[in-house]
Short mmCIF file of C-alpha atoms in Angstrom, two decimals:
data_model
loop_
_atom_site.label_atom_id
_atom_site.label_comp_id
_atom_site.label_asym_id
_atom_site.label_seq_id
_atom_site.Cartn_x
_atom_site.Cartn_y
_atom_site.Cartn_z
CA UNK A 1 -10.62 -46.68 5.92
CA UNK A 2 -9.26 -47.28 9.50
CA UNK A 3 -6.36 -45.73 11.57
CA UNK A 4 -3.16 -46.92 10.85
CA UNK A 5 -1.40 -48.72 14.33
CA UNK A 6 0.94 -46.15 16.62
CA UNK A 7 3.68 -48.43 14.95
CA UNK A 8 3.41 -47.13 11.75
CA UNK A 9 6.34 -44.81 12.21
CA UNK A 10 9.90 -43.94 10.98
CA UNK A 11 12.87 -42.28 12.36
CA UNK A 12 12.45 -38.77 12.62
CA UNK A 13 15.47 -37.45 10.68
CA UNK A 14 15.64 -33.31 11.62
CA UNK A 15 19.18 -31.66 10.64
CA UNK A 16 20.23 -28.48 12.23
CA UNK A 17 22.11 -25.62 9.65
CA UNK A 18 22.58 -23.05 12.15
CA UNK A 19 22.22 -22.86 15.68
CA UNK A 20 19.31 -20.54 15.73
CA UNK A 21 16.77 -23.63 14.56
CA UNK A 22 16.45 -24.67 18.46
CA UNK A 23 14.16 -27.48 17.50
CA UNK A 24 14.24 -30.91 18.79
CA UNK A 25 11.19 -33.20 18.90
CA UNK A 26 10.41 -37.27 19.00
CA UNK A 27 13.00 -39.56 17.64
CA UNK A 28 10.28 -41.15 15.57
CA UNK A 29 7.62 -39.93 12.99
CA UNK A 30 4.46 -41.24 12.85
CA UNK A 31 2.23 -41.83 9.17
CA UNK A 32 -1.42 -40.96 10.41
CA UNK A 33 -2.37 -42.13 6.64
CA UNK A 34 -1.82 -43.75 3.62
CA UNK A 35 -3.62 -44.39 0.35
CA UNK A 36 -4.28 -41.06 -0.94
CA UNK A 37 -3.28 -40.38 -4.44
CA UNK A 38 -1.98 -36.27 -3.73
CA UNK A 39 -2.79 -35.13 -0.41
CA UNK A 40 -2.89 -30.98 0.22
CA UNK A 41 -4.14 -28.62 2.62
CA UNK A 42 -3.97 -29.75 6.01
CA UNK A 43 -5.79 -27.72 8.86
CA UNK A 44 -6.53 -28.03 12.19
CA UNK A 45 -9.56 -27.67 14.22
CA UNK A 46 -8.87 -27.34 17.90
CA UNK A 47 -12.08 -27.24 19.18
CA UNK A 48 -12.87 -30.64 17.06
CA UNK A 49 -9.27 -32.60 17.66
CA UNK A 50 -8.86 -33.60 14.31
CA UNK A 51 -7.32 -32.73 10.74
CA UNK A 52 -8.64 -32.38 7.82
CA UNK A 53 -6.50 -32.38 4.61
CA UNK A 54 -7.59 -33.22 0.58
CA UNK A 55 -6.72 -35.87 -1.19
CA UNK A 56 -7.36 -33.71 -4.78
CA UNK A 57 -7.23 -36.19 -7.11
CA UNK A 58 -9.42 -38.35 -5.43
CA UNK A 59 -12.37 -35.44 -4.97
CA UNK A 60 -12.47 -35.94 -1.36
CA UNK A 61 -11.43 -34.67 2.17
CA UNK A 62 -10.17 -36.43 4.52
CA UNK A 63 -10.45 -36.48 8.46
CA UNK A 64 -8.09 -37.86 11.25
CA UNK A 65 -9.42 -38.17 14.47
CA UNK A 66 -6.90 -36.78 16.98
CA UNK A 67 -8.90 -38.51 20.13
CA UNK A 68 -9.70 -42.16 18.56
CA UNK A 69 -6.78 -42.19 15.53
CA UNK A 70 -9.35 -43.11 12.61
CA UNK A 71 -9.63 -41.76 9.45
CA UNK A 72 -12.26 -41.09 7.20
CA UNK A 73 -13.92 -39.33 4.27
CA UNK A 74 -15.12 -35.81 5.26
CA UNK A 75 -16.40 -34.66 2.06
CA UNK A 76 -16.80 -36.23 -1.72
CA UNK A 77 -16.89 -34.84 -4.20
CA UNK A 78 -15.19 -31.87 -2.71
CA UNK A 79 -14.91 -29.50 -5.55
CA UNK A 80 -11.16 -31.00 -5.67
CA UNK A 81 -9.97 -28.71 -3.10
CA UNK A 82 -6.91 -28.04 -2.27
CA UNK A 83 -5.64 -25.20 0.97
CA UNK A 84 -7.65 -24.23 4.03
CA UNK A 85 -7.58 -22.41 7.04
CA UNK A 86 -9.83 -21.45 9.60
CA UNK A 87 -11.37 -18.07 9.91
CA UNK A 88 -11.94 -16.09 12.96
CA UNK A 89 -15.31 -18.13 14.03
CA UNK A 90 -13.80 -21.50 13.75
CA UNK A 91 -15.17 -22.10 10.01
CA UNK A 92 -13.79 -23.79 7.20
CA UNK A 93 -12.57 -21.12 4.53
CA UNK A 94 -11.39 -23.76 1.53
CA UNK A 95 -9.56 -23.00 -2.01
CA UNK A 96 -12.07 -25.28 -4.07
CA UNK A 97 -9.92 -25.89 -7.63
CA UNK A 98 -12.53 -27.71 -9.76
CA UNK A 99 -14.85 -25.22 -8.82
CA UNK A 100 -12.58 -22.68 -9.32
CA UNK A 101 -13.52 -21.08 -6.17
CA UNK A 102 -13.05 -19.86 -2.66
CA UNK A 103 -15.99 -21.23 -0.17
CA UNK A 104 -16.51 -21.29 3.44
CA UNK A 105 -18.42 -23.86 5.65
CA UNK A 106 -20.85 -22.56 8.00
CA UNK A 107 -21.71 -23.74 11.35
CA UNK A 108 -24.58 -25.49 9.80
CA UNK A 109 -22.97 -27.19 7.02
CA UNK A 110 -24.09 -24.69 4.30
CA UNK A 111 -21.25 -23.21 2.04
CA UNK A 112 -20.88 -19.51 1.07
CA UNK A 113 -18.86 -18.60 -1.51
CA UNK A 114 -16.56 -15.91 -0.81
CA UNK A 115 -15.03 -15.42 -3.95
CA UNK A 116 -14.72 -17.02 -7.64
CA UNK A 117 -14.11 -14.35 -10.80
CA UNK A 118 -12.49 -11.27 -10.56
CA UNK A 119 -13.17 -8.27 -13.13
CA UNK A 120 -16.11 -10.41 -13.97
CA UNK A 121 -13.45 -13.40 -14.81
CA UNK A 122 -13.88 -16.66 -13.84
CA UNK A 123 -10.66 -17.25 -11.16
CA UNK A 124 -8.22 -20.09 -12.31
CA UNK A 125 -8.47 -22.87 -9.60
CA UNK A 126 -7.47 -21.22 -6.03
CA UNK A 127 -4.87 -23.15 -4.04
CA UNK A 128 -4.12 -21.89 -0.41
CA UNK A 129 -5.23 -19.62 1.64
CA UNK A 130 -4.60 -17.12 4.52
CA UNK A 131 -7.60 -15.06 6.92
CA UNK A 132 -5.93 -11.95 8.21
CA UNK A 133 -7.61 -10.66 12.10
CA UNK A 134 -9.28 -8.08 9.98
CA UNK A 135 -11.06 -10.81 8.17
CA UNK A 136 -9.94 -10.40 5.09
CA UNK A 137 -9.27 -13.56 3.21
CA UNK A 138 -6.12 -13.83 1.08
CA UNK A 139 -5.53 -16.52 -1.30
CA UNK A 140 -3.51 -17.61 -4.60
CA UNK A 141 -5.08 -18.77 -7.74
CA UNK A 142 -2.25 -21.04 -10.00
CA UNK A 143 -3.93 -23.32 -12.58
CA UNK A 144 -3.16 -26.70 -11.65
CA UNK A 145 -7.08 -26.95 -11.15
CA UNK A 146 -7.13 -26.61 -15.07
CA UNK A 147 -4.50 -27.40 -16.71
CA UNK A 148 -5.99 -31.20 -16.83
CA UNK A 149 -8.54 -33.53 -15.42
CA UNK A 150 -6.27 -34.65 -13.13
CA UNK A 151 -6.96 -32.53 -9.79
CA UNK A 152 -9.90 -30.68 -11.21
CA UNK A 153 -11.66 -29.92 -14.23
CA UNK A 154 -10.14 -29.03 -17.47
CA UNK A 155 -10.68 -25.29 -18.86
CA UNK A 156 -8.95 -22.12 -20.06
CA UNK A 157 -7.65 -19.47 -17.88
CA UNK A 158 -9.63 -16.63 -18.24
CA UNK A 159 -7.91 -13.99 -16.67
CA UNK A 160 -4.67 -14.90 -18.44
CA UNK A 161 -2.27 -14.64 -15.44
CA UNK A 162 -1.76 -16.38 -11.66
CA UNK A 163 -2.32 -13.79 -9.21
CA UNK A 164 -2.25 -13.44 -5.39
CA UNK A 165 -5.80 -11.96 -3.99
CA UNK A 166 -7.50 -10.22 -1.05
CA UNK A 167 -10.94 -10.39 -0.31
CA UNK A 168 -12.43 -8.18 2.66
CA UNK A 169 -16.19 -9.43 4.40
CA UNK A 170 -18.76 -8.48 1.77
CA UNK A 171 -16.31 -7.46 -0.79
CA UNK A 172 -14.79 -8.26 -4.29
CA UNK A 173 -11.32 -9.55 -4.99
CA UNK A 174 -8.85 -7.49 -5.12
CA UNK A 175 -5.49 -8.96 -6.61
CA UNK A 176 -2.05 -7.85 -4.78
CA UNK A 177 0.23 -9.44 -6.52
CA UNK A 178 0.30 -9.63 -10.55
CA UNK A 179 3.66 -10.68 -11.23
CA UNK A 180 4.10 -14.20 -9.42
CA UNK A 181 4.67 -16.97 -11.54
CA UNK A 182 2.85 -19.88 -9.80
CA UNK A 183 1.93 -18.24 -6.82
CA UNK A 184 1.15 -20.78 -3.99
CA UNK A 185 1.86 -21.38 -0.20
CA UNK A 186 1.33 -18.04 1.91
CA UNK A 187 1.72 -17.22 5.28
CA UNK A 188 2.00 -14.13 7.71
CA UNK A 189 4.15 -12.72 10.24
CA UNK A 190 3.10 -13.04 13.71
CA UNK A 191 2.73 -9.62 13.84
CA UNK A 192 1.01 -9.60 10.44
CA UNK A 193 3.39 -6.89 8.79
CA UNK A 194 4.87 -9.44 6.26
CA UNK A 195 3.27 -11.67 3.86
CA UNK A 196 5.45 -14.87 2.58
CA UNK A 197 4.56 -16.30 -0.67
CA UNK A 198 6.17 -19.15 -2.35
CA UNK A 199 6.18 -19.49 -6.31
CA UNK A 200 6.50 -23.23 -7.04
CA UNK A 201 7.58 -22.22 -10.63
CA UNK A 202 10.37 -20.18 -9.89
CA UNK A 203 11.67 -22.20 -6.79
CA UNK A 204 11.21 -18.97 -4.11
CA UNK A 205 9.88 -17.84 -0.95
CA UNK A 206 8.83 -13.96 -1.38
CA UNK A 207 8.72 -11.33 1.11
CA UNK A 208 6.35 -8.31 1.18
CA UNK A 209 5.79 -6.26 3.51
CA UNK A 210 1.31 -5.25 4.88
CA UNK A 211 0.16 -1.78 4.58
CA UNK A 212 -2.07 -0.64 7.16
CA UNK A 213 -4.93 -0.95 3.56
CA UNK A 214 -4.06 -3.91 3.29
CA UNK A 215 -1.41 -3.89 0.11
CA UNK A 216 1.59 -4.92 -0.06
CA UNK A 217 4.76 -3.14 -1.11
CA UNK A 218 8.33 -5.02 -1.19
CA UNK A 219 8.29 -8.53 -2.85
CA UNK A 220 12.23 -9.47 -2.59
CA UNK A 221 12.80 -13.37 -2.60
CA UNK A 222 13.90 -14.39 0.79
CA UNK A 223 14.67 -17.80 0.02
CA UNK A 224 15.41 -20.38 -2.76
CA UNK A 225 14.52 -23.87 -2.97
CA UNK A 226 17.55 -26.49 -3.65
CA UNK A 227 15.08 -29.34 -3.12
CA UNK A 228 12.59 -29.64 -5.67
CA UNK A 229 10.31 -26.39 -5.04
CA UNK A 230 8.31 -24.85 -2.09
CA UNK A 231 4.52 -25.55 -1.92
CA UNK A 232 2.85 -24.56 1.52
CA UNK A 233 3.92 -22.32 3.97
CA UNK A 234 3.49 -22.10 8.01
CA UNK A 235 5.34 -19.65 10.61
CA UNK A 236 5.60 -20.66 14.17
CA UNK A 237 5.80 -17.87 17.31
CA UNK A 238 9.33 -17.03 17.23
CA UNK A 239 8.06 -15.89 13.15
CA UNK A 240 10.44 -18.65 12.14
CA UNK A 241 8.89 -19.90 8.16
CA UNK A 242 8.33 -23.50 7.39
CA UNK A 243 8.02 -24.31 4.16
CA UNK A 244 7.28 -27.80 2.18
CA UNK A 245 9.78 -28.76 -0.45
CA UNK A 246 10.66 -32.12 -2.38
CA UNK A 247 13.02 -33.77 0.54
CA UNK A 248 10.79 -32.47 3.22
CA UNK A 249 10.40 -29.36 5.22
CA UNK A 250 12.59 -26.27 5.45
CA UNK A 251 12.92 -24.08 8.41
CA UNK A 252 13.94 -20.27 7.21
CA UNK A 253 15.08 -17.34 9.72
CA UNK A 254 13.13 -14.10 8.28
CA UNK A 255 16.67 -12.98 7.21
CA UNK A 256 16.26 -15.72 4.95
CA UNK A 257 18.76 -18.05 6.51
CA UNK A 258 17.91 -21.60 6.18
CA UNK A 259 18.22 -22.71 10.06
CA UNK A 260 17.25 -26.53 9.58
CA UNK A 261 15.06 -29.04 8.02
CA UNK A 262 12.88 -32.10 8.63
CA UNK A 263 13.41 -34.92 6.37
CA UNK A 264 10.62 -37.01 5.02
CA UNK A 265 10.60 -39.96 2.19
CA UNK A 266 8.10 -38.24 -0.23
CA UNK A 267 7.46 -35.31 -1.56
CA UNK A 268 5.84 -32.64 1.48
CA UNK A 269 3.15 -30.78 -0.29
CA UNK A 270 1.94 -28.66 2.88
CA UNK A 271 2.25 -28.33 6.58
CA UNK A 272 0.37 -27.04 9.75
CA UNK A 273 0.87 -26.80 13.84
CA UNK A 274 -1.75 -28.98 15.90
CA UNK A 275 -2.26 -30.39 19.03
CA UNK A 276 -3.39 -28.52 22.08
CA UNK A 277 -0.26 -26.45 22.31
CA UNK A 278 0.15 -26.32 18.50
CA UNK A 279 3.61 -28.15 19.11
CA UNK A 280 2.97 -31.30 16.03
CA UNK A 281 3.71 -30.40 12.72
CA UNK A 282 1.38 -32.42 10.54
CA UNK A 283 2.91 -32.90 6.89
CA UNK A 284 0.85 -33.84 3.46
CA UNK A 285 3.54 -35.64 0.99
CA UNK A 286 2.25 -37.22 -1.81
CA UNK A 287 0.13 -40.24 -0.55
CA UNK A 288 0.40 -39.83 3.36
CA UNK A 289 -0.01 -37.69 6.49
CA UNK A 290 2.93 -37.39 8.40
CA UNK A 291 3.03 -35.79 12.55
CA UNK A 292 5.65 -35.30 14.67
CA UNK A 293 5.64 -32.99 18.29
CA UNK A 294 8.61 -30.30 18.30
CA UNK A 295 9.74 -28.24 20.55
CA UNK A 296 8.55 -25.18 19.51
CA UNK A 297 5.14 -24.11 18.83
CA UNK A 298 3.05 -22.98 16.22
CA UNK A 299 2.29 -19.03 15.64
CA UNK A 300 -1.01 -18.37 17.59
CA UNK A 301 -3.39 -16.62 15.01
CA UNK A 302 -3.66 -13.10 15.58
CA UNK A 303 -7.66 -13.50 15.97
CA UNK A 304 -7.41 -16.15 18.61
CA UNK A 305 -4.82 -14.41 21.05
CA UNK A 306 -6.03 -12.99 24.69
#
């Protein structure tokens, strides 16, 4: 698997709703990669230069070289994972579906897992996931990890519901959210006082709003989707929300206005701010990785600021 040629672009097609969207970027989009069969979870790792994202069906991660432009296999199998983030240490924290579990990668290579039942349940198949600066790990557990063989491993929910959950250092789950639907993407505030989370099922972005233990209260829908349904979910500094959707991504004011969006050819399954000044927007949609550098700037995560 090589790097696909600078070439490999197309016009970069972003459409401004409301004047308070104040993006602009390159006139062109470039495809980093194509060949994958679903591709999710795209993270950055600055001290690396390079992305890695799954390609779930497939069992494997996947990582682009931000200094040479290659691509390769990072992982396989890969537990058919799905979201990740980075925690405060600069290590993988990964939503592992066909594990039906919630690891993180050491320094070393070695995996811990941080979470995978909860009352003694087994968890359904985790799908994204969030590390708050007090190093609590927040994630959402759908079952598209089990509803076939398809992007995991066939089974029966045990806990009978899709639930949003926190997980402090050392700790059990906790779940925070019982009554999403198919609880997905999830992102915070810059501040951290509001948690977004989207429900692919039910077409919305939620808003609710961090208590100082760590609950939530609040949970009105800020936004609904007119393109498909929203999947992953990114803020930048100004606390603007990104979110993936079928014609590409959507740019939402926290008032819930829709301020503009970037259009892509297939469907956008997740999104993250890279680069050295967290100014490209790298885009998983259905078999490729898409970049393009904007004009504003991806929030700076709370554990990383000086």
């Amino acid at each position: 698997m090589g790097a696909l040629l600078a070439t490999d672009t197309i016009p970069a097609q972003l459409v401004t709703l409301d004047p308070r969207f104040e993006c602009n970027g390159d006139e062109r989009v470039q495809r980093l990669f194509t060949g994958g069969r679903w591709l999710e979870g795209p993270v950055y790792h600055p001290a690396g230069r390079y992305l890695l994202c799954s390609d779930i069906p497939n069992d494997r991660m996947l990582r682009w070289d931000e200094t040479t432009g290659t691509v390769g296999v990072f992982r396989q199998p890969a537990g058919h994972t799905n979201g990740h983030t980075l925690d405060g240490q600069g290590r993988l924290v990964s939503c592992e579906q066909g594990n039906r579990r919630v690891t993180r990668t050491e320094h070393d290579g070695s995996i811990t897992v941080l979470a995978d039942s909860w009352r003694g349940k087994r968890l359904n198949s985790p799908n994204d996931v969030v590390v708050h600066s007090d190093g609590a790990v927040w994630f959402t557990d759908p079952p598209y990890g089990i509803t076939s063989d398809y992007e995991g491993n066939r089974g029966v929910s045990e806990i009978g519901g899709c639930h949003v959950y926190r997980v402090t250092p050392g700790g059990d789950p906790e779940a925070v959210v019982l009554d999403a639907e198919r609880p997905n993407g999830l992102a915070f505030s810059p501040d951290e006082r509001r948690l977004y989370l989207a429900d692919t099922r039910r077409k919305h972005i939620r808003v609710f709003d961090v208590t100082a233990e760590g609950g939530l209260t609040g949970g009105d829908v800020l936004a609904e989707c007119d393109a498909g349904s929203f999947d992953g979910l990114r803020v930048d500094d100004r606390g603007m929300i990104w979110a993936a959707a079928h014609d590409g991504v959507h740019c939402y004011h926290p008032d819930g206005t829709r301020l503009g969006r970037i259009l892509l050819p297939e469907i956008v399954s997740n999104l993250v701010f890279g680069g050295p000044k967290r100014n490209v927007l790298y885009m998983t949609a259905s078999t490729s990785v898409y970049a393009i550098r904007l004009t504003v700037n991806g929030c700076t995560p709370p554990w990383a600021r000086r």
